[in-house]
Amino acid sequence: MSALKMFFHDHGSKGDNSLLKTITFAITHFTVAFTVAYLLTGDILIGSLIAMVEPAINTVAYFFHEKIWARKQQITRGVSGAEATPVARSF
């Protein structure tokens, strides 16, 4: 499997949940960015525009950061990709 396919298709019960984590991060980030921009400018349009640009770019960067971080932890532990455990667990 190509490295790009593994980035996007290695999810589920044995995956690292980075896509779901990225989506929840994006929602949180967009909400915070809009709130801060609106409070600073007092304008819904400007607040919306700012909240769309910076968080969108940051969310993509976060997704790849999570994938690289998970790969680094797998290598550090000496675990193969097939036996990988989720990076973050809920208790």
Coordinates of N, CA and C in Angstrom, one line a residue:
M1 N 0.9 -1.2 0.0 CA 0.0 0.0 0.0 C 0.9 1.2 0.0
S2 N 0.5 2.2 -0.8 CA 1.3 3.4 -0.9 C 1.3 4.2 0.4
A3 N 2.3 5.0 0.6 CA 2.3 5.8 1.9 C 1.1 6.8 1.9
L4 N 0.7 7.3 0.8 CA -0.4 8.3 0.8 C -1.7 7.6 1.2
K5 N -1.9 6.3 0.6 CA -3.1 5.6 1.0 C -3.1 5.3 2.5
M6 N -2.0 4.9 3.0 CA -1.9 4.6 4.5 C -2.3 5.8 5.3
F7 N -1.9 7.0 4.8 CA -2.2 8.2 5.6 C -3.7 8.4 5.7
F8 N -4.5 8.1 4.7 CA -5.9 8.3 4.7 C -6.8 7.1 5.0
H9 N -6.2 5.9 4.9 CA -7.1 4.7 5.1 C -6.7 3.9 6.3
D10 N -5.8 4.3 7.1 CA -5.4 3.5 8.2 C -6.2 3.9 9.5
H11 N -7.5 3.8 9.4 CA -8.4 4.2 10.5 C -9.3 3.1 10.9
G12 N -10.1 3.3 11.9 CA -11.0 2.3 12.4 C -10.5 1.7 13.7
S13 N -11.0 0.5 14.0 CA -10.7 -0.1 15.4 C -9.2 -0.3 15.6
K14 N -8.4 -0.5 14.5 CA -7.0 -0.7 14.6 C -6.2 0.5 14.2
G15 N -6.9 1.5 13.7 CA -6.2 2.7 13.3 C -5.9 3.7 14.4
D16 N -5.4 4.8 14.1 CA -5.0 5.8 15.1 C -6.0 6.9 15.4
N17 N -7.1 6.9 14.7 CA -8.2 7.8 14.9 C -7.8 9.3 14.6
S18 N -6.7 9.5 13.8 CA -6.2 10.8 13.6 C -7.2 11.6 12.7
L19 N -8.0 11.0 11.9 CA -9.0 11.7 11.0 C -10.1 12.3 11.9
L20 N -10.6 11.4 12.8 CA -11.7 11.9 13.7 C -11.1 13.0 14.7
K21 N -9.9 12.8 15.1 CA -9.3 13.8 16.0 C -9.1 15.1 15.3
T22 N -8.7 15.0 14.0 CA -8.6 16.2 13.2 C -9.9 17.0 13.0
I23 N -11.0 16.2 12.7 CA -12.3 16.8 12.5 C -12.7 17.6 13.8
T24 N -12.6 16.9 15.0 CA -13.0 17.6 16.2 C -12.1 18.8 16.5
F25 N -10.8 18.7 16.2 CA -9.9 19.8 16.3 C -10.3 21.0 15.4
A26 N -10.7 20.6 14.2 CA -11.1 21.7 13.2 C -12.3 22.4 13.7
I27 N -13.3 21.7 14.2 CA -14.5 22.3 14.8 C -14.2 23.3 15.9
T28 N -13.4 22.8 16.8 CA -13.0 23.6 18.0 C -12.2 24.8 17.5
H29 N -11.3 24.6 16.6 CA -10.4 25.7 16.1 C -11.2 26.8 15.4
F30 N -12.1 26.3 14.5 CA -13.0 27.3 13.8 C -13.8 28.1 14.8
T31 N -14.4 27.5 15.8 CA -15.2 28.2 16.8 C -14.4 29.2 17.6
V32 N -13.2 28.8 18.0 CA -12.4 29.7 18.8 C -11.9 30.9 17.9
A33 N -11.5 30.6 16.6 CA -11.0 31.6 15.7 C -12.1 32.6 15.4
F34 N -13.3 32.1 15.2 CA -14.4 33.0 14.9 C -14.7 33.9 16.1
T35 N -14.8 33.3 17.3 CA -15.1 34.1 18.5 C -14.1 35.2 18.7
V36 N -12.8 34.8 18.6 CA -11.8 35.8 18.9 C -11.8 36.9 17.8
A37 N -11.9 36.5 16.5 CA -12.0 37.5 15.5 C -13.2 38.4 15.6
Y38 N -14.3 37.9 15.9 CA -15.5 38.7 16.1 C -15.4 39.6 17.3
L39 N -14.9 39.1 18.4 CA -14.7 40.0 19.5 C -13.7 41.2 19.3
L40 N -12.7 40.9 18.5 CA -11.7 41.9 18.1 C -12.2 42.9 17.1
T41 N -13.0 42.4 16.2 CA -13.4 43.3 15.1 C -14.9 43.8 15.2
G42 N -15.7 43.1 15.9 CA -17.1 43.4 16.0 C -17.9 43.2 14.7
D43 N -17.3 42.6 13.7 CA -17.9 42.4 12.4 C -18.0 40.9 12.1
I44 N -19.2 40.4 11.9 CA -19.5 39.0 11.6 C -18.8 38.5 10.4
L45 N -18.8 39.3 9.3 CA -18.2 39.0 8.0 C -16.7 38.8 8.2
I46 N -16.0 39.8 8.8 CA -14.6 39.7 8.9 C -14.2 38.6 9.9
G47 N -15.0 38.4 10.9 CA -14.8 37.3 11.9 C -14.9 36.0 11.2
S48 N -15.9 35.8 10.3 CA -16.1 34.6 9.5 C -14.9 34.3 8.5
L49 N -14.5 35.4 7.8 CA -13.4 35.2 6.9 C -12.1 34.8 7.6
I50 N -11.8 35.4 8.7 CA -10.6 35.1 9.4 C -10.7 33.7 9.9
A51 N -11.9 33.3 10.4 CA -12.1 32.0 11.0 C -12.1 30.9 9.9
M52 N -12.2 31.2 8.6 CA -12.2 30.2 7.6 C -10.7 30.0 7.1
V53 N -9.9 31.0 7.0 CA -8.6 30.9 6.4 C -7.6 30.2 7.3
E54 N -7.3 30.8 8.4 CA -6.2 30.3 9.3 C -6.5 28.9 9.9
P55 N -7.7 28.7 10.4 CA -8.0 27.3 10.9 C -8.0 26.2 9.8
A56 N -8.4 26.6 8.6 CA -8.4 25.6 7.6 C -6.9 25.1 7.3
I57 N -6.0 26.0 7.2 CA -4.6 25.7 6.9 C -4.0 25.0 8.1
N58 N -4.4 25.5 9.3 CA -3.8 24.8 10.5 C -4.4 23.4 10.7
T59 N -5.6 23.2 10.3 CA -6.2 21.8 10.5 C -5.5 20.8 9.6
V60 N -5.2 21.2 8.3 CA -4.4 20.3 7.4 C -3.1 20.0 8.0
A61 N -2.4 21.1 8.5 CA -1.1 20.9 9.2 C -1.2 19.9 10.4
Y62 N -2.3 20.1 11.2 CA -2.5 19.3 12.3 C -2.6 17.8 12.0
F63 N -3.4 17.5 10.9 CA -3.6 16.1 10.5 C -2.3 15.5 10.2
F64 N -1.4 16.1 9.4 CA -0.1 15.5 9.0 C 0.8 15.5 10.2
H65 N 0.7 16.4 11.1 CA 1.5 16.4 12.4 C 1.1 15.2 13.2
E66 N -0.2 14.9 13.3 CA -0.6 13.7 14.0 C -0.1 12.4 13.4
K67 N -0.2 12.3 12.0 CA 0.3 11.1 11.3 C 1.8 10.9 11.5
I68 N 2.5 12.0 11.4 CA 4.0 11.9 11.6 C 4.3 11.5 13.1
W69 N 3.6 12.1 14.0 CA 3.8 11.8 15.4 C 3.5 10.3 15.7
A70 N 2.4 9.8 15.2 CA 2.0 8.4 15.4 C 3.1 7.5 14.8
R71 N 3.6 7.8 13.6 CA 4.6 7.0 13.0 C 5.9 7.0 13.8
K72 N 6.3 8.2 14.3 CA 7.5 8.3 15.2 C 7.3 7.4 16.4
Q73 N 6.1 7.4 17.0 CA 5.9 6.6 18.2 C 6.0 5.1 17.9
Q74 N 5.5 4.7 16.7 CA 5.5 3.3 16.3 C 7.0 2.9 16.1
I75 N 7.8 3.7 15.5 CA 9.2 3.4 15.2 C 9.9 3.3 16.5
T76 N 9.6 4.3 17.4 CA 10.3 4.3 18.8 C 10.0 3.0 19.5
R77 N 8.8 2.5 19.5 CA 8.4 1.3 20.2 C 8.8 0.1 19.4
G78 N 9.2 0.2 18.2 CA 9.5 -1.0 17.4 C 8.3 -1.8 17.0
V79 N 7.2 -1.2 16.9 CA 5.9 -1.9 16.5 C 5.7 -1.7 15.0
S80 N 5.3 -2.8 14.4 CA 5.1 -2.7 12.9 C 3.7 -2.1 12.7
G81 N 3.4 -1.6 11.5 CA 2.2 -0.9 11.2 C 1.0 -1.7 11.4
A82 N 1.1 -3.1 11.2 CA -0.1 -3.9 11.4 C -0.4 -4.1 12.9
E83 N 0.5 -3.9 13.7 CA 0.2 -4.2 15.2 C 0.1 -2.9 15.9
A84 N 0.0 -1.8 15.2 CA 0.0 -0.4 15.9 C -1.2 -0.3 16.8
T85 N -1.0 0.4 17.9 CA -2.1 0.7 18.8 C -2.4 2.2 18.7
P86 N -3.6 2.6 19.1 CA -3.9 4.0 19.0 C -2.9 4.9 19.8
V87 N -2.6 6.1 19.3 CA -1.7 7.0 20.0 C -2.4 7.5 21.2
A88 N -3.6 7.9 21.1 CA -4.3 8.5 22.3 C -5.5 7.6 22.7
R89 N -5.6 7.3 23.9 CA -6.7 6.5 24.4 C -7.6 7.2 25.4
S90 N -8.9 6.9 25.4 CA -9.7 7.5 26.4 C -9.9 6.5 27.5
F91 N -10.0 7.1 28.7 CA -10.1 6.2 29.9 C -11.5 6.3 30.5

